Amino acid sequence: MMPSPTIKKPFDITAIREQFPVLSREVKGRSLVYFDNAATSQKPQQVIDALVNYYTTYNANIHRGIHTLAEEATAAFEETRDAVQEFIHASAREEIIFTRGTTESINLVAYTWGRQNIKSGDEIIISTMEHHSNIVPWQILCEEKGAILRVIPINDKGELLMDEYSKLLNSRTKLVSIVHASNALGTINPVRQIIEEAHSAGAVVLVDGAQSTVHLDIDVQEMDCDFFAFSAHKLYGPTGTGILYGKKRLLESMPVFLGGGEMIREVTFAKTTYNDLPYKFEAGTPNIADVIAFKTALQFIEDTGKEKIRKHEHELLEYATKQLEEIPGLRIIGSAREKVSVISFIVDNTHPQDIGILLDNRGIAVRTGHHCAEPLMQRFGIPGTIRASFAVYNTKDEVDELAIGLHKAIKMLS
Ligand code: PLP
């Protein structure tokens, strides 16, 4: 996907913010400060327009129709597949499977590749900082097959203990499923090294890219992961749409996931044969509108420039870290050397939820709780954190608002 030459311009935060209509709304009588981007990002007008345009002008089911609307919808849907392929540098468009999101992508692998390849006594390695969606599918599989789940420990900064990882790998390790960037800590994991070591041990690797894909350059070929999962809604795209990337050779060898229309070649009551990739894994009518609009979200990122976005978000992270470190009684959870723009913290003698409510009263949206990473919270001995996560449209003024809000909240609660 080439950046649009007409839109390519210097990083202009005002122009960027103007593209996101929700940012001009008020919450509790104050300008919205949206710092819950790790949960889901806001959507630019062009993504909303792409959804409306589909429903207004060419709504039709895809792949099966020969009429004009069906052909237009099919072409737009398949264009997103090409855009995703380019965005993550996959070697073939057949390697891009549309799902409902990261969760479904991981489950797809667990229910197909997992059921085919994991036997009693086999081992699956995950890490302490996994989201529940990269824990529970493997627990279900391990229970069913009598396999064993191994967990890479972390240090107090929230970094993987790579020596411990190396020790966990052995000839029984069949899969390593690892988060690229932690949603709760911000830690960026050394996936290249993890994959290399796993491959040397003969294991397959799935990378959970739910948080990394919006912040980092993703090149699945260079990374050499076997599977890569992410969700459109965290990349300024619509909800209900996600991607599973898999190496073609693996996808081809895997049994089908859901059965139904579209994933078949021929059905008789005696026997069904299955469709080619990627349709083999896309049973039923997909989320057509949202997949189509996702292309516009990717285009927004390309046009803004990933490098510029990363620089801006990194500056916000550094600025916020400094501001928050100065607040008495506040402790940042997660201080890894390499982080995406996520900052998690707790405040002495206060519950994260109380702080979250008081911030919301000032129009500041943060997330509080365990962030679907309960084992990670247990590792730190805390019930949860307050999490501020930054996106392309956030500003230092908003970080100042957060700092002021925190000072006031802490004063009220003490
Ligand atoms: N993995 C990580 C690291 C996440 O942060 C999330 C969502 O927050 C998920 C997986 C699940 O994503 P989804 O709910 O879009 O399926």
mmCIF file of C-alpha atoms and ligand atoms in Angstrom, residues 37-40 99-106 129-134 179-184 208-212 229-234 239-242 367 371-372 387, ligand 1:
data_model
loop_
_atom_site.group_PDB
_atom_site.id
_atom_site.type_symbol
_atom_site.label_atom_id
_atom_site.label_comp_id
_atom_site.label_asym_id
_atom_site.label_seq_id
_atom_site.Cartn_x
_atom_site.Cartn_y
_atom_site.Cartn_z
ATOM 1 C CA ASN A 37 -6.013 3.277 23.353
ATOM 2 C CA ALA A 38 -4.588 -0.103 24.301
ATOM 3 C CA ALA A 39 -8.176 -1.288 24.805
ATOM 4 C CA THR A 40 -9.347 0.198 21.521
ATOM 5 C CA THR A 99 -11.214 -13.391 11.882
ATOM 6 C CA ARG A 100 -13.167 -11.460 14.501
ATOM 7 C CA GLY A 101 -9.986 -10.391 16.291
ATOM 8 C CA THR A 102 -6.833 -11.530 18.049
ATOM 9 C CA THR A 103 -8.803 -13.781 20.384
ATOM 10 C CA GLU A 104 -10.429 -15.672 17.540
ATOM 11 C CA SER A 105 -7.131 -15.845 15.634
ATOM 12 C CA ILE A 106 -5.393 -17.514 18.566
ATOM 13 C CA MET A 129 2.726 -11.267 30.777
ATOM 14 C CA GLU A 130 0.173 -12.876 28.446
ATOM 15 C CA HIS A 131 -3.328 -11.533 27.892
ATOM 16 C CA HIS A 132 -5.977 -14.094 28.881
ATOM 17 C CA SER A 133 -6.622 -14.721 25.197
ATOM 18 C CA ASN A 134 -3.106 -16.124 24.890
ATOM 19 C CA VAL A 179 2.948 -11.538 23.230
ATOM 20 C CA HIS A 180 4.954 -9.061 21.155
ATOM 21 C CA ALA A 181 4.106 -6.038 23.323
ATOM 22 C CA SER A 182 2.395 -6.346 26.693
ATOM 23 C CA ASN A 183 -0.930 -4.550 27.018
ATOM 24 C CA ALA A 184 -0.484 -4.181 30.777
ATOM 25 C CA ASP A 208 0.276 -12.085 19.687
ATOM 26 C CA GLY A 209 0.561 -8.760 17.900
ATOM 27 C CA ALA A 210 -2.570 -7.181 19.375
ATOM 28 C CA GLN A 211 -0.584 -4.310 20.898
ATOM 29 C CA SER A 212 2.519 -4.205 18.733
ATOM 30 C CA ALA A 229 -2.486 -12.446 15.353
ATOM 31 C CA PHE A 230 -3.910 -8.933 15.674
ATOM 32 C CA SER A 231 -7.139 -6.903 15.818
ATOM 33 C CA ALA A 232 -8.216 -4.068 13.521
ATOM 34 C CA HIS A 233 -9.838 -2.052 16.296
ATOM 35 C CA LYS A 234 -6.489 -1.299 17.926
ATOM 36 C CA THR A 239 -14.263 -3.609 15.924
ATOM 37 C CA GLY A 240 -15.139 -7.211 15.109
ATOM 38 C CA THR A 241 -12.337 -7.714 12.598
ATOM 39 C CA GLY A 242 -8.958 -9.314 13.076
ATOM 40 C CA ARG A 367 -8.360 1.758 32.085
ATOM 41 C CA HIS A 371 -6.227 -5.715 31.951
ATOM 42 C CA CYS A 372 -7.094 -9.365 31.195
ATOM 43 C CA ARG A 387 -3.249 2.277 32.667
HETATM 44 N N1 PLP B 1 -3.682 -9.863 23.275
HETATM 45 C C1 PLP B 1 -3.350 -8.667 23.771
HETATM 46 C C2 PLP B 1 -1.935 -8.387 24.145
HETATM 47 C C3 PLP B 1 -4.322 -7.680 23.934
HETATM 48 O O1 PLP B 1 -3.996 -6.500 24.435
HETATM 49 C C4 PLP B 1 -5.665 -7.979 23.565
HETATM 50 C C5 PLP B 1 -6.722 -6.999 23.776
HETATM 51 O O2 PLP B 1 -6.605 -6.096 24.560
HETATM 52 C C6 PLP B 1 -5.944 -9.235 23.035
HETATM 53 C C7 PLP B 1 -4.937 -10.151 22.902
HETATM 54 C C8 PLP B 1 -7.330 -9.609 22.612
HETATM 55 O O3 PLP B 1 -7.735 -8.798 21.559
HETATM 56 P P1 PLP B 1 -9.255 -8.841 21.056
HETATM 57 O O4 PLP B 1 -10.094 -8.586 22.277
HETATM 58 O O5 PLP B 1 -9.330 -7.747 20.061
HETATM 59 O O6 PLP B 1 -9.499 -10.181 20.487
#
